[in-house]
Steps between C-alpha positions, in 0.01 A plus 500: 500500500630838392563771756267837435675793390594776752259745322203245567618466862489867549161521324366241735626709804350796383167334419537360888582854621252698325215252460236386732723208651370482861778317667803620297722351751369135446505574105840627524628218708359245262640664194843516663482097585449423151862604412816360579689656807757760344308556186419869385136416471474384873713800617258734336198359668686487838626871483108599465404236770762621729334850478146367577626288773670803652189711473290235676774478803634172394826611544697172533334354190576832301880497619513135358353611174725786458812288599418218265483769221836662618662141491358431153697803340200619339323825505179591322374804660728615774831389638413255789721670759286813458197275577683365804605854608117634504415174694787562739405863546120416555594231773730716680800305407728830475832337523441241235339807298816677536719213399258462202539878405875453483475191273244693290738805473771298380274345230391845414882606440556189298215617256278189606205693609243695277293793560208302621714346763625842623148608498376194710783541746434862527137443567566266753711728686248765472236304628684388810620861583851494358457809281876599484602171370189475283621835332849347412318174354249732289799685392728240384335440155458885430872598575622472153189629330439876421202602691390711196458173286167417645474200269797346625422540883357181684162638609472259816844613629439855411165529683609291800815739536268789504271363769783407735669839428188676612484280834865596551400885444779515234495795241354425154801401261506437133374139542206627718416774240491218242261283695277804532518577131429134421186500732370815327549369164292180613239719640464696181459172310235380732292823447 
């Protein structure tokens, strides 16, 4: 029997996420179990399953799912260390979270994280009251981009950075002004 193409897996996950599936955890577990341990398909289901387990307070199961994804070497949506960081912050495992942040920073410096990873890490830090560190993570993918090149800026990181800088009561800078300008453009397009 041939394995489904990753696009089919991602389409299935999207249908589960945005469809009328009542017990998403059970469906995601069932789908993950259909695929061999270490496969990209299984890791994709486990990534989303871990998020749902975390949302329902099933932290040990969420950790197991994220750790299995980490061991597989696959990453469909987000680097699994970013998922584990969010879990550690949510469960108050602050020393473990700090160790993960150091590991993630090394990965970032090695060019192994994308803007989506930086955004997710920044949001996790923001949600858990670490605005100064969140600002750093939101800024990393923006550093080498001209703030006047609105199309080249990562919107998630740009707006996240804007939010935490308001909490930190920092003055507007060129990136903050770009965030405001993009929001104004979107508002005009909606009208």
